[in-house]
Coordinates of C-alpha atoms in Angstrom, one line a residue:
G44 CA -8.1 -29.4 -0.3
A45 CA -5.0 -29.5 1.9
L46 CA -1.5 -29.3 0.3
K47 CA 1.5 -31.1 1.6
E48 CA 3.7 -28.4 3.3
S49 CA 6.8 -27.7 1.2
F50 CA 8.6 -25.8 3.9
E51 CA 11.5 -27.9 5.2
G52 CA 10.8 -29.6 8.5
E53 CA 7.2 -28.5 8.7
A54 CA 5.1 -31.3 10.2
R55 CA 1.7 -29.6 10.3
V56 CA -1.2 -30.1 7.9
A57 CA -4.2 -27.8 7.3
I58 CA -6.9 -30.5 7.3
T59 CA -7.1 -33.5 9.6
P60 CA -9.4 -36.5 9.3
S61 CA -11.5 -35.1 12.2
S62 CA -11.8 -31.6 10.8
A63 CA -12.6 -33.1 7.3
G64 CA -15.7 -34.6 8.8
H65 CA -16.9 -31.2 9.9
L66 CA -16.2 -29.7 6.5
M67 CA -18.3 -32.5 4.9
K68 CA -21.2 -31.6 7.1
L69 CA -21.0 -28.1 5.6
G70 CA -21.7 -29.7 2.2
H71 CA -18.1 -29.7 0.9
E72 CA -16.0 -32.4 -0.7
V73 CA -12.6 -32.7 0.9
F74 CA -9.3 -33.6 -0.8
V75 CA -5.7 -33.9 0.5
E76 CA -2.4 -34.3 -1.3
S77 CA -0.8 -37.8 -0.7
G78 CA 1.5 -37.7 2.3
A79 CA 0.2 -34.3 3.5
G80 CA -0.4 -35.6 7.0
A81 CA 2.3 -38.2 7.3
R82 CA 4.6 -36.1 9.5
A83 CA 1.7 -35.2 11.8
G84 CA 0.8 -38.9 12.2
F85 CA -2.2 -38.9 9.8
S86 CA -1.8 -41.6 7.1
D87 CA -3.5 -41.5 3.7
D88 CA -5.6 -44.4 4.8
S89 CA -6.9 -42.5 7.8
Y90 CA -8.0 -39.7 5.4
R91 CA -9.7 -42.3 3.1
A92 CA -11.5 -43.8 6.1
A93 CA -12.9 -40.3 6.9
G94 CA -14.2 -40.0 3.4
V95 CA -11.5 -37.7 2.0
T96 CA -10.2 -38.1 -1.5
V97 CA -6.4 -38.5 -1.7
L98 CA -4.7 -37.1 -4.8
P99 CA -1.1 -37.9 -5.8
S100 CA 0.3 -34.5 -6.4
A101 CA 0.0 -30.8 -5.5
A102 CA -0.9 -29.9 -9.2
D103 CA -3.7 -32.5 -9.2
L104 CA -5.1 -31.1 -6.0
I105 CA -5.0 -27.5 -7.0
R106 CA -6.8 -28.3 -10.3
S107 CA -9.5 -30.3 -8.4
V108 CA -10.5 -27.9 -5.6
D109 CA -12.1 -24.4 -5.2
V110 CA -10.4 -23.7 -1.8
V111 CA -6.8 -24.6 -1.1
A112 CA -5.7 -24.8 2.6
K113 CA -2.2 -24.5 3.8
V114 CA -0.3 -23.8 7.1
R115 CA 2.8 -22.0 6.0
Q116 CA 2.7 -19.0 3.6
P117 CA 2.5 -20.2 0.0
S118 CA 5.5 -20.4 -2.4
K119 CA 5.6 -18.6 -5.8
G120 CA 5.1 -22.0 -7.5
E121 CA 2.0 -22.8 -5.5
I122 CA 0.4 -19.4 -6.2
G123 CA 1.4 -19.7 -9.8
Q124 CA -0.5 -23.0 -10.3
M125 CA -3.7 -21.5 -8.9
Q126 CA -6.5 -20.3 -11.1
E127 CA -8.5 -17.1 -11.1
G128 CA -11.3 -17.2 -8.6
Q129 CA -9.8 -19.9 -6.3
T130 CA -9.5 -19.3 -2.6
L131 CA -6.3 -19.8 -0.6
I132 CA -6.5 -20.1 3.2
S133 CA -3.1 -20.1 5.0
F134 CA -0.7 -18.0 7.1
F135 CA 0.3 -15.1 4.8
Y136 CA 2.0 -12.3 6.8
P137 CA 1.1 -9.6 4.2
A138 CA 3.1 -6.9 5.9
Q139 CA 6.3 -8.9 5.3
N140 CA 5.4 -10.5 2.0
A141 CA 4.5 -7.7 -0.4
E142 CA 5.8 -9.7 -3.4
M143 CA 3.5 -12.7 -2.6
L144 CA 0.6 -10.2 -2.1
N145 CA 1.1 -8.7 -5.6
L146 CA 1.5 -12.2 -7.1
A147 CA -1.8 -13.3 -5.5
K148 CA -3.4 -10.1 -6.8
E149 CA -2.2 -10.7 -10.4
Q150 CA -3.3 -14.3 -10.3
G151 CA -6.8 -13.2 -9.3
I152 CA -7.1 -15.5 -6.3
T153 CA -8.9 -14.7 -3.0
A154 CA -6.2 -15.0 -0.3
I155 CA -7.3 -15.4 3.3
A156 CA -4.6 -14.8 5.9
M157 CA -5.2 -16.8 9.1
D158 CA -2.7 -14.5 10.8
M159 CA -5.0 -11.5 10.0
V160 CA -8.1 -12.9 11.7
P161 CA -9.3 -9.9 13.9
R162 CA -8.9 -10.4 17.6
I163 CA -12.5 -10.0 18.6
S164 CA -14.6 -12.4 20.7
R165 CA -16.6 -13.8 17.8
A166 CA -13.4 -14.8 16.0
Q167 CA -11.6 -16.6 18.8
K168 CA -12.5 -20.0 17.4
M169 CA -10.6 -19.0 14.2
D170 CA -7.6 -17.3 15.9
A171 CA -4.8 -19.5 14.5
L172 CA -2.1 -17.2 16.0
S173 CA -3.4 -17.9 19.5
S174 CA -3.8 -21.7 18.8
M175 CA -0.1 -21.9 17.7
A176 CA 1.1 -19.6 20.5
N177 CA -0.6 -21.8 23.1
I178 CA 1.3 -24.8 21.7
A179 CA 4.6 -22.9 21.5
G180 CA 4.3 -21.8 25.2
Y181 CA 3.7 -25.3 26.3
R182 CA 6.5 -26.8 24.2
A183 CA 8.9 -24.1 25.4
V184 CA 8.6 -25.3 29.0
I185 CA 9.0 -28.9 27.8
E186 CA 12.2 -28.0 25.9
A187 CA 13.5 -26.1 28.9
A188 CA 12.9 -29.0 31.2
N189 CA 14.6 -31.3 28.7
N190 CA 17.7 -29.1 28.7
F191 CA 17.7 -28.2 32.4
G192 CA 19.8 -30.7 34.4
R193 CA 17.6 -30.7 37.6
F194 CA 14.0 -31.1 38.7
F195 CA 11.4 -28.4 38.2
T196 CA 9.6 -29.3 41.3
G197 CA 11.0 -29.1 44.8
Q198 CA 11.5 -32.3 46.8
V199 CA 12.5 -33.4 50.3
T200 CA 14.0 -36.9 50.1
A201 CA 16.2 -39.1 52.3
A202 CA 19.1 -38.1 50.0
G203 CA 18.6 -34.4 50.6
K204 CA 16.4 -31.4 49.8
V205 CA 15.9 -30.3 46.2
P206 CA 14.8 -26.7 45.8
P207 CA 12.2 -25.9 43.0
A208 CA 13.5 -24.4 39.8
K209 CA 12.9 -20.6 39.4
V210 CA 11.3 -19.8 36.0
L211 CA 10.8 -16.3 34.6
V212 CA 8.3 -15.8 31.8
V213 CA 8.7 -12.5 30.0
G214 CA 5.5 -11.5 28.3
A215 CA 2.1 -12.9 29.4
G216 CA 0.2 -13.2 26.1
V217 CA -1.2 -16.5 25.0
A218 CA 2.2 -18.2 24.7
G219 CA 3.3 -16.7 28.1
L220 CA 0.2 -17.8 29.9
A221 CA 0.6 -21.3 28.4
A222 CA 4.2 -21.4 29.6
I223 CA 3.2 -20.2 33.1
G224 CA 0.5 -22.9 33.4
T225 CA 2.8 -25.6 32.3
A226 CA 5.7 -24.5 34.5
V227 CA 3.4 -24.2 37.6
S228 CA 2.0 -27.7 36.9
L229 CA 5.6 -29.1 36.9
G230 CA 6.1 -27.6 40.3
A231 CA 8.4 -24.7 39.4
Q232 CA 8.5 -21.4 41.3
V233 CA 7.2 -19.1 38.5
Y234 CA 7.7 -15.4 38.0
A235 CA 6.2 -13.4 35.1
F236 CA 6.5 -9.9 33.7
D237 CA 4.3 -8.0 31.2
V238 CA 4.0 -4.3 30.4
R239 CA 0.2 -4.6 30.6
P240 CA -1.0 -4.2 34.2
E241 CA -4.3 -5.9 33.6
V242 CA -2.6 -9.3 33.1
A243 CA -1.3 -9.2 36.7
E244 CA -4.5 -10.9 38.0
Q245 CA -4.3 -13.5 35.3
I246 CA -0.7 -14.3 36.2
E247 CA -1.4 -14.6 39.9
S248 CA -4.6 -16.6 39.4
M249 CA -2.4 -19.3 37.6
G250 CA -0.1 -19.5 40.6
A251 CA 2.8 -17.3 39.4
E252 CA 4.2 -14.1 40.9
F253 CA 3.9 -10.9 38.9
V254 CA 7.1 -8.9 38.7
F255 CA 6.2 -5.2 39.4
L256 CA 8.3 -2.2 38.4
D257 CA 8.4 0.7 40.9
F258 CA 7.6 4.1 39.5
E259 CA 7.3 7.3 41.4
E260 CA 4.6 8.5 39.0
Q261 CA 1.7 6.6 37.4
A262 CA 3.0 4.2 34.9
Q263 CA 1.5 4.2 31.4
D264 CA -0.7 1.2 30.5
G265 CA 1.3 -0.9 28.0
A266 CA -1.8 -2.4 26.3
T267 CA -2.8 -1.4 22.7
T268 CA -5.4 -2.4 20.1
G269 CA -5.6 -6.1 19.3
G270 CA -4.4 -7.4 22.7
Y271 CA -0.7 -6.8 22.0
A272 CA 1.7 -4.7 24.0
A273 CA 2.7 -1.2 22.8
P274 CA 6.3 -0.2 22.5
S275 CA 7.7 1.0 25.8
S276 CA 9.0 4.4 26.6
P277 CA 12.8 4.8 27.2
E278 CA 12.3 5.4 30.9
F279 CA 10.1 2.3 31.2
R280 CA 12.6 0.2 29.2
E281 CA 15.5 1.2 31.5
K282 CA 13.5 0.2 34.6
Q283 CA 12.5 -3.0 32.9
L284 CA 16.1 -3.9 32.1
A285 CA 17.3 -3.0 35.6
K286 CA 14.7 -5.3 37.1
F287 CA 15.8 -8.2 34.7
R288 CA 19.5 -7.6 35.7
E289 CA 18.4 -8.0 39.3
L290 CA 16.5 -11.2 38.6
A291 CA 19.0 -12.8 36.2
P292 CA 21.3 -14.4 38.8
Q293 CA 18.4 -16.0 40.6
M294 CA 16.6 -17.6 37.6
D295 CA 17.1 -21.1 36.4
V296 CA 14.9 -20.9 33.3
V297 CA 13.9 -17.8 31.3
I298 CA 11.2 -18.0 28.6
T299 CA 10.8 -14.9 26.5
T300 CA 7.6 -14.5 24.4
A301 CA 7.5 -10.7 23.6
L302 CA 6.7 -10.5 19.9
I303 CA 4.2 -8.4 17.9
P304 CA 3.4 -9.6 14.3
G305 CA 5.1 -7.4 11.7
R306 CA 7.7 -6.0 14.1
D307 CA 11.2 -7.0 15.1
A308 CA 11.4 -8.6 18.5
P309 CA 12.5 -6.2 21.3
K310 CA 15.8 -7.0 22.9
L311 CA 14.9 -7.7 26.6
W312 CA 17.6 -10.2 27.7
T313 CA 21.0 -8.7 27.1
R314 CA 24.5 -10.2 27.0
D315 CA 25.3 -9.1 30.6
M316 CA 22.1 -10.7 31.9
V317 CA 23.1 -14.0 30.2
E318 CA 26.6 -13.7 31.7
A319 CA 25.0 -13.2 35.2
M320 CA 23.0 -16.4 35.1
K321 CA 24.2 -19.6 36.7
P322 CA 25.8 -22.4 34.7
G323 CA 23.2 -24.9 33.6
S324 CA 20.5 -22.3 33.3
V325 CA 18.2 -22.3 30.2
I326 CA 16.8 -19.6 28.0
V327 CA 14.0 -20.4 25.5
D328 CA 13.4 -17.6 23.0
L329 CA 10.0 -17.8 21.4
A330 CA 10.7 -14.6 19.4
A331 CA 13.7 -16.1 17.6
E332 CA 12.0 -16.0 14.2
R333 CA 12.0 -12.1 14.4
G334 CA 15.5 -11.8 15.8
G335 CA 14.9 -12.9 19.4
N336 CA 14.3 -11.2 22.7
C337 CA 17.7 -12.4 23.9
E338 CA 20.8 -10.7 22.5
L339 CA 22.6 -14.0 22.0
T340 CA 19.9 -16.0 20.4
I341 CA 20.8 -17.8 17.2
P342 CA 17.5 -18.5 15.2
D343 CA 16.8 -22.3 14.6
E344 CA 19.7 -23.3 16.8
R345 CA 20.4 -24.5 20.3
H346 CA 23.8 -23.4 21.7
V347 CA 25.6 -23.2 25.0
T348 CA 27.4 -20.0 26.1
E349 CA 30.9 -19.8 27.6
N350 CA 29.4 -19.6 31.1
G351 CA 27.2 -22.7 30.6
V352 CA 23.8 -21.2 29.8
T353 CA 21.8 -23.0 27.1
I354 CA 20.0 -20.7 24.7
I355 CA 17.2 -22.3 22.5
G356 CA 16.2 -20.4 19.5
Y357 CA 14.0 -22.9 17.6
T358 CA 11.4 -21.3 15.4
D359 CA 9.2 -24.3 14.8
F360 CA 7.8 -25.1 18.3
P361 CA 4.2 -25.8 17.0
S362 CA 5.6 -28.1 14.3
R363 CA 7.4 -30.1 16.9
M364 CA 4.0 -31.1 18.2
G365 CA 2.6 -31.7 14.7
A366 CA -0.4 -33.8 15.6
Q367 CA -1.8 -31.4 18.2
A368 CA -0.9 -28.3 16.2
S369 CA -2.7 -29.8 13.1
E370 CA -5.8 -30.6 15.1
L371 CA -6.1 -27.0 16.4
Y372 CA -5.2 -25.4 13.1
G373 CA -7.6 -27.7 11.3
N374 CA -10.3 -26.6 13.7
N375 CA -9.5 -22.9 13.1
V376 CA -9.7 -23.5 9.3
R377 CA -13.0 -25.4 9.4
H378 CA -14.6 -22.7 11.6
F379 CA -13.5 -20.1 9.1
V380 CA -15.0 -22.2 6.3
A381 CA -18.2 -22.5 8.3
D382 CA -18.5 -18.7 8.2
L383 CA -17.8 -18.8 4.5
T384 CA -20.6 -21.4 4.1
P385 CA -23.5 -19.8 6.1
K386 CA -26.2 -22.0 4.5
K387 CA -24.2 -25.3 5.0
D388 CA -24.9 -26.2 1.3
G389 CA -21.3 -26.4 0.1
V390 CA -21.5 -23.0 -1.6
I391 CA -18.8 -20.4 -0.6
L392 CA -20.3 -17.0 0.1
H393 CA -17.5 -14.5 0.6
N394 CA -19.3 -11.7 2.5
M395 CA -17.0 -8.7 2.7
E396 CA -19.4 -7.0 5.0
D397 CA -18.5 -9.5 7.7
D398 CA -15.8 -8.1 10.0
V399 CA -13.9 -11.4 10.4
I400 CA -14.0 -12.4 6.7
R401 CA -13.1 -8.8 5.6
G402 CA -10.3 -8.6 8.1
A403 CA -8.6 -11.8 7.0
T404 CA -9.0 -11.3 3.3
V405 CA -5.8 -9.8 1.8
T406 CA -6.5 -10.1 -1.9
R407 CA -9.7 -10.5 -3.9
D408 CA -10.8 -9.9 -7.5
H409 CA -7.3 -8.7 -8.7
D410 CA -7.2 -6.2 -5.8
V411 CA -5.1 -6.0 -2.6
T412 CA -7.6 -5.6 0.3
W413 CA -4.9 -5.4 3.0
P414 CA -4.8 -3.6 5.4
P415 CA -8.5 -3.9 6.4
P416 CA -10.6 -1.2 8.0
P417 CA -10.9 -1.4 11.8
P418 CA -13.6 -3.8 12.9
K419 CA -17.0 -2.2 13.6
I420 CA -17.3 -2.8 17.4
A421 CA -20.4 -1.5 19.1
A422 CA -19.5 1.1 21.8
I423 CA -20.4 0.3 25.4
A424 CA -21.8 3.2 27.4
A425 CA -19.4 4.1 30.1
Q426 CA -20.9 3.7 33.6
K427 CA -20.8 6.6 36.0
P428 CA -18.2 6.1 38.6
K429 CA -19.6 4.9 41.8
E430 CA -19.1 7.1 44.8
K431 CA -16.9 5.5 47.4
P432 CA -18.6 5.1 50.7
K433 CA -17.4 7.6 53.3
A434 CA -15.0 5.9 55.8
L435 CA -16.6 6.0 59.3
T436 CA -14.8 6.9 62.4
V437 CA -14.7 4.5 65.4
E438 CA -17.4 6.5 67.2
E439 CA -19.6 6.6 64.1
R440 CA -19.2 2.8 63.5
R441 CA -20.0 2.1 67.1
A442 CA -23.1 4.3 67.0
A443 CA -24.3 2.5 63.8
E444 CA -23.8 -0.9 65.4
V445 CA -25.8 0.2 68.5
A446 CA -28.6 1.6 66.3
A447 CA -28.8 -1.6 64.2
F448 CA -28.9 -3.7 67.4
Q449 CA -31.7 -1.6 68.9
A450 CA -33.7 -1.8 65.6
E451 CA -33.3 -5.6 65.4
T452 CA -34.3 -6.0 69.1
K453 CA -37.4 -3.8 68.6
S454 CA -38.5 -5.8 65.6
Q455 CA -38.1 -9.1 67.4
I456 CA -40.0 -7.8 70.5
T457 CA -42.8 -6.6 68.2
L458 CA -42.9 -9.9 66.4
L459 CA -43.1 -11.9 69.6
G460 CA -45.8 -9.6 71.0
V461 CA -47.9 -9.9 67.9
G462 CA -47.4 -13.7 68.0
A463 CA -48.4 -13.9 71.6
I464 CA -51.6 -11.9 71.0
V465 CA -52.5 -14.1 68.0
L466 CA -52.0 -17.3 70.1
L467 CA -54.2 -15.9 72.9
L468 CA -56.9 -15.1 70.5
I469 CA -56.8 -18.5 68.9
G470 CA -56.6 -20.2 72.4
A471 CA -59.8 -18.4 73.4
V472 CA -61.8 -20.4 70.8
A473 CA -59.7 -23.5 70.0
P474 CA -59.6 -26.7 72.0
A475 CA -56.5 -27.5 74.2
S476 CA -55.4 -30.4 72.0
F477 CA -55.2 -28.2 69.0
M478 CA -53.3 -25.5 70.8
A479 CA -50.6 -28.0 71.9
H480 CA -50.0 -29.1 68.3
F481 CA -50.2 -25.5 67.0
I482 CA -47.6 -24.2 69.4
V483 CA -45.2 -27.0 68.4
F484 CA -45.9 -26.2 64.8
V485 CA -45.2 -22.5 65.2
L486 CA -42.0 -23.1 67.2
A487 CA -40.8 -25.6 64.5
C488 CA -41.4 -23.0 61.8
F489 CA -39.7 -20.3 63.7
V490 CA -36.6 -22.3 64.6
G491 CA -36.3 -23.7 61.1
F492 CA -36.7 -20.3 59.5
R493 CA -34.1 -18.7 61.7
V494 CA -31.6 -21.6 61.0
I495 CA -32.0 -21.4 57.3
W496 CA -32.3 -17.6 57.0
N497 CA -28.9 -17.1 58.8
V498 CA -27.0 -19.3 56.3
A499 CA -24.9 -17.2 53.9
H500 CA -26.4 -17.1 50.4
S501 CA -23.1 -18.3 48.9
L502 CA -23.6 -21.6 50.9
H503 CA -27.2 -22.2 49.7
T504 CA -27.8 -25.6 48.0
P505 CA -31.1 -27.2 47.1
L506 CA -31.0 -28.9 50.5
M507 CA -30.2 -25.7 52.4
A508 CA -33.1 -23.6 51.2
I509 CA -36.3 -22.1 52.7
T510 CA -38.5 -24.1 50.3
N511 CA -36.9 -27.4 51.4
A512 CA -37.4 -26.5 55.1
I513 CA -41.1 -25.8 54.4
S514 CA -41.4 -29.1 52.5
S515 CA -39.9 -30.9 55.5
I516 CA -42.6 -29.4 57.8
I517 CA -45.3 -30.3 55.3
I518 CA -44.3 -33.9 54.9
L519 CA -44.1 -34.5 58.7
G520 CA -47.6 -33.0 59.1
A521 CA -48.9 -35.1 56.2
L522 CA -47.4 -38.3 57.6
M523 CA -49.0 -37.7 61.0
Q524 CA -52.5 -37.1 59.4
I525 CA -52.4 -39.8 56.6
G526 CA -53.7 -42.4 59.0
S527 CA -56.9 -40.4 59.7
G528 CA -60.2 -42.1 59.3
S529 CA -61.5 -39.5 56.8
W530 CA -60.8 -40.4 53.2
W531 CA -60.6 -36.7 52.3
I532 CA -57.8 -36.1 54.8
V533 CA -56.0 -39.3 53.7
L534 CA -56.2 -38.1 50.1
L535 CA -54.8 -34.6 50.9
G536 CA -52.1 -36.2 53.1
A537 CA -51.0 -38.5 50.3
L538 CA -50.8 -35.6 47.8
A539 CA -48.8 -33.5 50.3
V540 CA -46.3 -36.4 50.9
L541 CA -46.0 -36.9 47.1
M542 CA -45.3 -33.2 46.3
A543 CA -43.1 -32.5 49.3
G544 CA -41.2 -35.7 48.6
I545 CA -40.4 -34.7 45.0
N546 CA -39.0 -31.4 46.3
I547 CA -36.9 -33.1 49.1
F548 CA -35.5 -36.0 47.0
G549 CA -35.0 -33.7 44.1
G550 CA -32.9 -31.5 46.4
F551 CA -30.7 -34.5 47.2
M552 CA -30.2 -35.4 43.6
V553 CA -29.4 -31.9 42.5
T554 CA -27.0 -31.4 45.4
R555 CA -25.2 -34.7 44.5
R556 CA -24.8 -33.5 41.0
M557 CA -23.4 -30.1 42.2
L558 CA -20.9 -31.9 44.5
A559 CA -19.9 -34.2 41.6
M560 CA -18.8 -31.1 39.6
F561 CA -16.0 -30.6 42.1
Q562 CA -14.7 -34.1 42.0
K563 CA -12.1 -35.5 39.5
S564 CA -13.7 -38.1 37.2

């Protein structure tokens, strides 16, 4: 059952009509509190149409269900109404909510924190933090565009030239990459920074420019366990701030996303950087809930500085897209419930040996099970480093090319010599009419083979393949012989046309489907 969110302004709901259908397929009955989805655009009637039972109050729902689903962390009153043995699924933030953790323990409920789902491949479909961060990154760009007084895209018009907006995204996690993709699609000139060097390729593949820091020595990798960035060293931080001070006067929009759950947000955009920005510029701080990455951010507020810079510190970006956020969070919840219902018979099996279930469970059987042990991840044997090929000098490279040319020439001369001898031997016993056809056949095979063989493998299609070239030769020969007077030859010719035709026309059909994959529907 899904409760109506009691947090002021929260528009999301934990179960949507579409996710309810999936839960029912697992053998469960689904309930919602009346009005739970109203702010996300899901009426009580839409739930009833999906087969969901709508109950009038939170107390009625909690009494009626075995599993209570929420979005925001529960209140004391909500936990107090729950009975021993019930399961609660919601965001919980156990590191910041020790009081709630102890209350859930005393109540004897099984509390599952969606923010504690391990960041491993198998659990990606349940990763609610990433789902919400994706929405927050997208919405941050939309809010920035709404508060920015000019185009994001560059234009050349009769009235004059409009330069593209310059957008800097600080932090290239899930939210940062979503912001990059949205800003690029709006036509902005996007720059991005992250302390993890491995994300540079991801940033550049999305059409943005990675902001590098110059170090005389090898810089330390900023990645750490769980996909988050590790705290930076003082030297790295000074270089980072110096680079931001250099970029600040050039940027029209700055979106900061640097936040690690359970920690205060690092201050990356200082007062002097804000003062260096142009009037009309916009800063969107996605870390406002934990103090903000910008020194002048005011949580839950939008304000304009004395030099005309708009700073947006909203903490409810996913809730501002309630329908979409509810759909994604509802899918995260129903995937988790699917893992809790392995037999799809409506019976919850809380397997604490499962890494994902164990990692997300924070209380169970009057016991606090947080923090969880590290997930059991199978080690991958390290490959031996490949030896780099020795760089050849100009003379060595020239000698290698000459040797390769001589070897190829020798093989071709040998092939031609053997072919000539075979033709002479066949010509000694075969009639002249046969030899004329046979020489044409051999030349056709040779030319076709050389044409197809020299095509790069990356360009091969079902039409540009050795098998199709052979089929073309077979079907031509069969068509020439199918009019023969012998029924045996006619039968063989018909079979050859049928089989070769299937290969050729099948090649056309498969090629067409391959080309359709690259066309917009």
